[in-house]
Tab-separated table of C-alpha atoms in Angstrom:
chain	number	residue	atom	x	y	z
A	1	LEU	CA	81.297	103.315	112.976
A	2	THR	CA	79.015	100.320	112.728
A	3	PRO	CA	77.892	99.336	116.272
A	4	GLN	CA	79.837	96.345	117.540
A	5	VAL	CA	78.763	93.692	120.018
A	6	THR	CA	80.378	94.409	123.375
A	7	THR	CA	82.702	91.610	124.448
A	8	ARG	CA	85.510	91.287	126.955
A	9	GLU	CA	88.007	91.815	124.135
A	10	SER	CA	86.253	94.862	122.684
A	11	ALA	CA	85.832	96.439	126.127
A	12	ILE	CA	89.529	96.031	126.926
A	13	GLY	CA	90.475	97.128	123.418
A	14	SER	CA	88.481	100.336	123.827
A	15	VAL	CA	90.848	101.516	126.563
A	16	SER	CA	94.052	100.209	124.979
A	17	GLY	CA	96.875	102.696	124.949
A	18	ASN	CA	95.843	104.288	128.226
A	19	ILE	CA	98.628	104.169	130.789
A	20	CYS	CA	97.850	103.546	134.450
A	21	ARG	CA	100.633	104.013	136.983
A	22	CYS	CA	98.569	103.621	140.142
A	23	THR	CA	96.065	100.757	140.183
A	24	GLY	CA	97.662	98.665	137.460
A	25	TYR	CA	96.164	97.138	134.358
A	26	LYS	CA	94.509	94.011	135.775
A	27	SER	CA	91.951	95.900	137.811
A	28	ILE	CA	91.032	97.909	134.694
A	29	GLU	CA	90.715	94.690	132.689
A	30	ARG	CA	88.505	93.134	135.363
A	31	ALA	CA	86.265	96.198	135.375
A	32	ALA	CA	85.974	96.108	131.575
A	33	GLU	CA	85.221	92.392	131.677
A	34	ALA	CA	82.500	92.916	134.300
A	35	ILE	CA	80.838	95.638	132.238
A	36	ALA	CA	80.981	93.476	129.098
A	37	ALA	CA	79.347	90.597	130.975
A	38	ALA	CA	76.629	92.877	132.331
A	39	MET	CA	75.926	94.233	128.850
A	40	ALA	CA	75.516	90.786	127.285
A	41	GLY	CA	72.244	90.745	125.363
A	42	LYS	CA	71.668	94.476	125.811
A	43	ASP	CA	71.142	97.036	123.029
A	44	THR	CA	74.651	97.502	121.622
A	45	HIS	CA	73.430	100.480	119.599
A	46	ALA	CA	73.123	102.551	122.773
A	47	PRO	CA	75.814	101.403	125.241
A	48	VAL	CA	76.296	104.895	126.682
A	49	LYS	CA	72.598	105.173	127.503
A	50	TRP	CA	72.700	101.824	129.262
A	51	LEU	CA	75.794	102.791	131.260
A	52	VAL	CA	74.139	106.048	132.341
A	53	GLU	CA	71.031	104.154	133.446
A	54	GLN	CA	73.223	101.840	135.495
A	55	GLY	CA	74.961	104.760	137.173
A	56	GLN	CA	78.315	103.915	135.599
A	57	LEU	CA	78.519	107.214	133.683
A	58	PRO	CA	77.225	110.698	134.540
A	59	GLU	CA	74.075	111.775	132.689
A	60	TYR	CA	75.805	114.540	130.738
A	61	PHE	CA	77.469	111.849	128.614
A	62	LEU	CA	74.132	111.559	126.776
A	63	THR	CA	74.476	115.128	125.523
A	64	ILE	CA	78.054	114.824	124.257
A	65	PRO	CA	77.136	114.015	120.604
A	66	GLU	CA	74.913	117.096	120.340
A	67	ARG	CA	77.476	119.285	122.113
A	68	LEU	CA	80.208	118.156	119.738
A	69	SER	CA	77.971	118.778	116.727
A	70	ALA	CA	77.211	122.261	117.997
A	71	ILE	CA	80.900	123.164	117.932
A	72	GLY	CA	80.723	123.012	114.137
A	73	GLY	CA	83.586	124.198	112.036
A	74	ALA	CA	84.399	124.977	108.434
A	75	THR	CA	83.788	121.932	106.279
A	76	GLN	CA	83.880	123.322	102.739
A	77	GLU	CA	86.812	122.959	100.378
A	78	ASN	CA	87.905	126.583	100.268
A	79	THR	CA	86.982	128.111	103.614
A	80	GLY	CA	90.563	128.636	104.740
A	81	GLY	CA	92.147	127.601	107.990
A	82	ILE	CA	94.134	124.526	108.910
A	83	ARG	CA	92.422	121.369	107.740
A	84	ILE	CA	91.956	118.689	110.370
A	85	SER	CA	90.545	115.214	109.851
A	86	GLY	CA	91.393	112.741	112.613
A	87	GLY	CA	94.111	114.940	114.079
A	88	THR	CA	95.546	112.117	116.195
A	89	ASP	CA	99.130	113.258	115.575
A	90	MET	CA	98.759	116.895	114.602
A	91	MET	CA	96.798	117.827	117.717
A	92	ILE	CA	99.680	116.540	119.800
A	93	GLN	CA	102.579	117.841	117.746
A	94	LYS	CA	101.081	121.294	117.038
A	95	ALA	CA	98.628	121.818	119.883
A	96	ASP	CA	99.586	125.457	120.525
A	97	LEU	CA	99.395	126.370	116.836
A	98	LEU	CA	95.960	124.805	116.442
A	99	ALA	CA	94.621	126.430	119.606
A	100	GLY	CA	95.185	129.874	118.111
A	101	SER	CA	94.268	129.144	114.505
A	102	GLN	CA	91.145	128.885	112.403
A	103	ILE	CA	90.290	125.224	111.882
A	104	ALA	CA	88.630	123.671	108.841
A	105	THR	CA	87.442	120.297	110.056
A	106	LEU	CA	86.929	117.524	107.525
A	107	HIS	CA	85.771	115.030	110.129
A	108	ASP	CA	82.078	115.318	109.290
A	109	ARG	CA	82.487	115.218	105.515
A	110	LYS	CA	80.462	112.108	104.636
A	111	ASP	CA	81.698	112.238	101.047
A	112	LEU	CA	85.212	111.603	102.376
A	113	LYS	CA	84.143	108.519	104.354
A	114	VAL	CA	83.610	105.913	101.664
A	115	ILE	CA	85.065	102.580	100.612
A	116	LYS	CA	83.677	101.509	97.268
A	117	VAL	CA	84.577	99.833	93.989
A	118	GLU	CA	84.005	101.739	90.748
A	119	ASN	CA	85.315	101.024	87.265
A	120	GLY	CA	87.761	98.403	88.475
A	121	ARG	CA	89.247	100.524	91.235
A	122	CYS	CA	88.776	100.510	94.995
A	123	ILE	CA	88.251	104.074	96.215
A	124	ILE	CA	88.881	104.948	99.860
A	125	GLY	CA	87.802	108.384	101.025
A	126	ALA	CA	90.442	110.376	102.833
A	127	GLY	CA	88.200	110.693	105.898
A	128	THR	CA	87.854	106.930	106.290
A	129	THR	CA	89.213	105.800	109.648
A	130	PHE	CA	91.751	103.059	110.194
A	131	SER	CA	89.092	101.022	111.985
A	132	ASP	CA	86.796	101.306	108.977
A	133	THR	CA	89.499	99.997	106.650
A	134	GLY	CA	90.158	97.024	108.925
A	135	ARG	CA	86.463	96.076	108.956
A	136	SER	CA	85.564	96.828	105.347
A	137	GLU	CA	84.103	93.824	103.516
A	138	VAL	CA	85.374	95.312	100.253
A	139	LEU	CA	88.959	95.426	101.518
A	140	LEU	CA	88.801	92.120	103.380
A	141	LYS	CA	87.664	90.378	100.192
A	142	TYR	CA	90.625	91.765	98.263
A	143	LEU	CA	93.212	91.805	101.067
A	144	PRO	CA	92.244	89.199	103.694
A	145	ASP	CA	95.248	90.146	105.851
A	146	ILE	CA	94.301	93.829	106.052
A	147	ALA	CA	92.551	93.425	109.421
A	148	SER	CA	95.652	91.978	111.093
A	149	ALA	CA	97.818	94.644	109.464
A	150	ILE	CA	95.593	97.472	110.732
A	151	HIS	CA	95.603	95.907	114.203
A	152	LEU	CA	99.360	96.565	114.359
A	153	ILE	CA	98.788	100.309	113.981
A	154	ALA	CA	98.277	102.408	117.120
A	155	SER	CA	95.500	101.574	119.617
A	156	GLU	CA	91.782	101.092	119.055
A	157	PRO	CA	90.785	104.591	120.261
A	158	VAL	CA	93.339	106.102	117.875
A	159	ARG	CA	92.297	103.810	115.000
A	160	ASN	CA	88.710	104.960	115.533
A	161	MET	CA	89.769	108.573	114.822
A	162	ALA	CA	92.889	108.432	112.636
A	163	THR	CA	92.135	108.717	108.927
A	164	VAL	CA	93.612	107.486	105.686
A	165	GLY	CA	94.169	110.999	104.375
A	166	GLY	CA	95.691	112.127	107.653
A	167	ASN	CA	98.236	109.319	107.596
A	168	ILE	CA	99.244	110.271	104.065
A	169	VAL	CA	99.602	114.032	104.573
A	170	ASN	CA	101.397	113.520	107.865
A	171	ALA	CA	104.160	112.292	105.547
A	172	SER	CA	105.885	110.277	108.244
A	173	PRO	CA	108.698	108.126	106.829
A	174	ILE	CA	107.224	105.230	108.835
A	175	GLY	CA	103.536	105.831	108.144
A	176	ASP	CA	102.095	102.313	108.207
A	177	LEU	CA	99.085	102.969	106.007
A	178	SER	CA	101.133	104.983	103.521
A	179	VAL	CA	103.501	102.036	103.192
A	180	ILE	CA	100.578	99.649	102.622
A	181	LEU	CA	99.028	101.925	99.992
A	182	LEU	CA	102.344	102.312	98.173
A	183	ALA	CA	102.487	98.537	97.823
A	184	LEU	CA	99.051	98.697	96.190
A	185	ASN	CA	100.423	101.207	93.653
A	186	ALA	CA	97.788	103.652	94.869
A	187	VAL	CA	96.780	106.934	93.266
A	188	VAL	CA	95.548	109.963	95.226
A	189	THR	CA	92.846	112.396	94.141
A	190	ILE	CA	93.623	115.937	95.216
A	191	GLY	CA	90.956	118.586	95.709
A	192	GLY	CA	90.835	122.162	96.917
A	193	GLY	CA	92.797	123.723	94.073
A	194	ALA	CA	91.618	125.296	90.852
A	195	GLN	CA	90.634	121.826	89.709
A	196	ALA	CA	90.889	118.305	91.043
A	197	ARG	CA	93.916	116.280	89.971
A	198	THR	CA	95.279	112.788	90.414
A	199	LEU	CA	98.791	111.744	91.290
A	200	PRO	CA	100.500	108.410	91.976
A	201	LEU	CA	101.048	108.200	95.719
A	202	LYS	CA	104.737	107.447	95.185
A	203	GLN	CA	105.100	110.867	93.525
A	204	LEU	CA	103.342	112.761	96.324
A	205	PHE	CA	106.252	112.528	98.772
A	206	LEU	CA	108.955	115.023	97.748
A	207	GLY	CA	111.142	114.977	100.850
A	208	TYR	CA	110.982	114.734	104.610
A	209	LYS	CA	107.509	116.028	105.590
A	210	LYS	CA	107.252	117.658	102.155
A	211	LEU	CA	104.379	116.920	99.766
A	212	ASP	CA	103.363	117.890	96.265
A	213	LEU	CA	100.389	119.834	97.656
A	214	SER	CA	99.686	123.556	97.585
A	215	GLY	CA	98.266	125.339	100.628
A	216	GLU	CA	94.720	125.089	99.266
A	217	GLU	CA	94.863	121.433	98.307
A	218	TYR	CA	93.984	118.342	100.293
A	219	ILE	CA	93.624	114.607	99.687
A	220	ARG	CA	90.077	113.651	98.678
A	221	ASP	CA	90.583	109.930	98.200
A	222	VAL	CA	93.075	107.213	97.401
A	223	SER	CA	92.428	104.368	94.984
A	224	PHE	CA	94.018	101.251	93.551
A	225	VAL	CA	93.245	98.562	90.976
A	226	TYR	CA	90.633	96.097	92.258
A	227	THR	CA	90.278	92.858	90.278
A	228	ASP	CA	88.407	89.585	90.683
A	229	GLU	CA	91.769	87.923	91.295
A	230	PRO	CA	93.418	89.566	94.333
A	231	PRO	CA	97.211	89.870	94.488
A	232	LEU	CA	99.398	88.200	97.050
A	233	PHE	CA	99.832	90.710	99.863
A	234	SER	CA	102.136	90.978	102.861
A	235	PHE	CA	102.739	93.668	105.473
A	236	GLU	CA	105.572	93.416	107.999
A	237	LYS	CA	106.514	95.740	110.828
A	238	VAL	CA	109.182	95.759	113.504
A	239	SER	CA	108.815	98.004	116.540
A	240	ARG	CA	109.995	97.950	120.134
A	241	ARG	CA	106.596	96.615	121.190
A	242	ASN	CA	104.330	94.338	119.191
A	243	HIS	CA	101.437	96.758	119.590
A	244	LEU	CA	100.870	100.438	120.393
A	245	ASP	CA	104.151	101.526	118.864
A	246	ILE	CA	105.488	103.133	115.719
A	247	ALA	CA	107.754	101.143	113.456
A	248	SER	CA	111.509	101.067	113.380
A	249	VAL	CA	111.131	99.664	109.865
A	250	ASN	CA	108.007	98.512	108.038
A	251	SER	CA	107.427	97.082	104.583
A	252	ALA	CA	104.623	95.914	102.313
A	253	MET	CA	104.525	94.011	99.040
A	254	THR	CA	101.984	92.815	96.494
A	255	LEU	CA	102.709	90.218	93.825
A	256	ARG	CA	100.896	88.669	90.901
A	257	ILE	CA	102.190	85.312	89.684
A	258	ARG	CA	101.767	83.642	86.293
A	259	ASP	CA	103.318	80.197	85.728
A	260	ASN	CA	105.711	80.683	88.637
A	261	VAL	CA	106.890	84.002	87.186
A	262	ILE	CA	106.339	87.351	88.888
A	263	SER	CA	104.140	89.264	86.451
A	264	GLU	CA	103.639	92.308	88.674
A	265	CYS	CA	105.330	93.545	91.834
A	266	HIS	CA	104.916	96.583	94.053
A	267	LEU	CA	107.204	96.943	97.063
A	268	SER	CA	107.476	99.650	99.720
A	269	ALA	CA	109.301	100.412	102.926
A	270	GLY	CA	109.259	102.848	105.826
A	271	GLY	CA	112.027	103.917	108.184
A	272	VAL	CA	114.762	103.573	105.552
A	273	SER	CA	114.369	106.901	103.741
A	274	PRO	CA	113.203	110.468	104.441
A	275	VAL	CA	109.839	109.483	102.934
A	276	PRO	CA	107.613	106.397	102.758
A	277	LEU	CA	109.576	104.720	99.983
A	278	TYR	CA	108.392	102.912	96.868
A	279	LEU	CA	111.223	100.508	96.033
A	280	LYS	CA	111.168	101.051	92.290
A	281	ALA	CA	114.401	99.317	91.324
A	282	ALA	CA	113.780	96.171	93.366
A	283	ALA	CA	110.191	95.888	92.122
A	284	ALA	CA	111.309	96.308	88.507
A	285	PHE	CA	113.977	93.632	88.973
A	286	LEU	CA	111.463	91.131	90.359
A	287	GLU	CA	108.975	91.520	87.527
A	288	GLY	CA	109.481	88.845	84.885
A	289	ARG	CA	111.671	86.718	87.168
A	290	PRO	CA	110.889	83.208	88.415
A	291	VAL	CA	109.861	82.727	92.030
A	292	ASN	CA	112.948	81.124	93.517
A	293	GLU	CA	115.475	81.775	96.244
A	294	GLU	CA	118.124	83.147	93.876
A	295	THR	CA	115.710	85.831	92.632
A	296	VAL	CA	114.731	86.806	96.164
A	297	LEU	CA	118.311	87.047	97.443
A	298	GLU	CA	119.415	89.180	94.515
A	299	ALA	CA	116.466	91.519	95.051
A	300	ALA	CA	117.398	91.761	98.742
A	301	ARG	CA	120.866	92.894	97.664
A	302	LEU	CA	119.440	95.520	95.312
A	303	ILE	CA	117.220	96.896	98.063
A	304	GLN	CA	120.290	97.781	100.100
A	305	GLU	CA	121.411	100.043	97.254
A	306	GLU	CA	118.012	101.719	97.093
A	307	ILE	CA	117.473	102.582	100.756
A	308	SER	CA	119.195	105.292	102.818
A	309	PRO	CA	118.403	104.793	106.534
A	310	ILE	CA	119.921	106.968	109.217
A	311	SER	CA	120.742	106.244	112.829
A	312	ASP	CA	118.181	107.668	115.264
A	313	ALA	CA	116.179	106.761	118.362
A	314	ARG	CA	114.588	103.838	116.506
A	315	GLY	CA	117.873	102.148	115.665
A	316	SER	CA	121.202	102.484	113.920
A	317	GLU	CA	121.630	102.572	110.158
A	318	GLU	CA	123.122	99.085	110.236
A	319	TYR	CA	120.229	97.753	112.291
A	320	LYS	CA	117.629	99.239	109.939
A	321	ARG	CA	119.388	97.780	106.915
A	322	LEU	CA	119.263	94.376	108.562
A	323	LEU	CA	115.585	94.821	109.419
A	324	MET	CA	114.742	95.792	105.851
A	325	ARG	CA	116.470	92.687	104.532
A	326	GLN	CA	114.711	90.445	107.012
A	327	LEU	CA	111.278	91.947	106.363
A	328	PHE	CA	111.703	91.547	102.623
A	329	LEU	CA	112.652	87.898	103.039
A	330	ALA	CA	109.701	87.449	105.396
A	331	HIS	CA	107.322	88.577	102.638
A	332	PHE	CA	108.356	85.638	100.461
A	333	ILE	CA	108.345	83.136	103.309
A	334	LYS	CA	104.768	84.182	104.113
A	335	MET	CA	103.625	84.169	100.482
A	336	PHE	CA	105.305	80.905	99.518
A	337	PRO	CA	105.312	78.678	102.609
A	338	GLY	CA	107.537	75.636	102.319
A	339	LYS	CA	109.247	76.916	99.166
A	340	MET	CA	111.813	79.235	100.736
A	341	ASN	CA	113.626	76.864	103.105
A	342	ARG	CA	117.073	78.300	102.453
A	343	ILE	CA	115.767	81.816	103.056
A	344	THR	CA	113.976	80.695	106.197
A	345	ASP	CA	117.317	79.516	107.561
A	346	LEU	CA	118.697	83.032	106.999
A	347	LEU	CA	116.170	84.697	109.292
């Protein structure tokens, strides 16, 4: 990651998600704030070195990068073993399996850590972290709201490790980044097989935790159309907490408008299907229709026919249907402020 200036906010953010049941959070925040103040004007490229010199960290912290590098691991396409990139979910869910298995780590594959524009498409390497996507000038130019959307996903330590490809192959029905990429009509490039192939992301998800990938294949990158005129973009998420939580229901949408008519629409949702869902019927209905409240309300009705939520720990089927409706309406209220007064009254 590009070195960041240490501030009170970044210091506190770096320990977000850690639970303290003894001293409480305020003392931790005060300690982080004091360190940030002491580091003001110091070399932000080497904060660990400075902390060791100040006696705040033990000296062995300086050797951690080299020790981690020495661990190594298989990094080639066809070396066998279980492929791991960020591993922020898999290492928790399948810790025992991984402990006794051969691991093929993709974490150090520099060719998988790219965000670039080529031939009218934005290409994001599968090893790119969530934090990288939220700070990318390429993405921020095209999707100014991407930083705030990424900030709603997990905590900063997790975002610094979790990867784009990992979120996709995890195949969670509420994968935030998968939902965002579906709304960009993204295409994945798949490597590791006899030859590389491409596949629309919406066709990758076959069923709950089931992907159109063979045992040898993995995601190399994901890409979407990148034009001089960005689309309208909106991401919405409802969870029990505003931050540090997975979604009950999430949704994303991109629109292109010509003369008050929707010329292109891509719409997705999570938590309302066994897979991250591309809402094909609703998107097709919206294309070619005028931007007005009647169009939006009819599309909201069609969405209810397209989704199939179930009752679980994140909410009942009825609750999730209501959330999906509200999030869809929220997209239009955000995109067209002041023009959806009747819909605003429905929220």
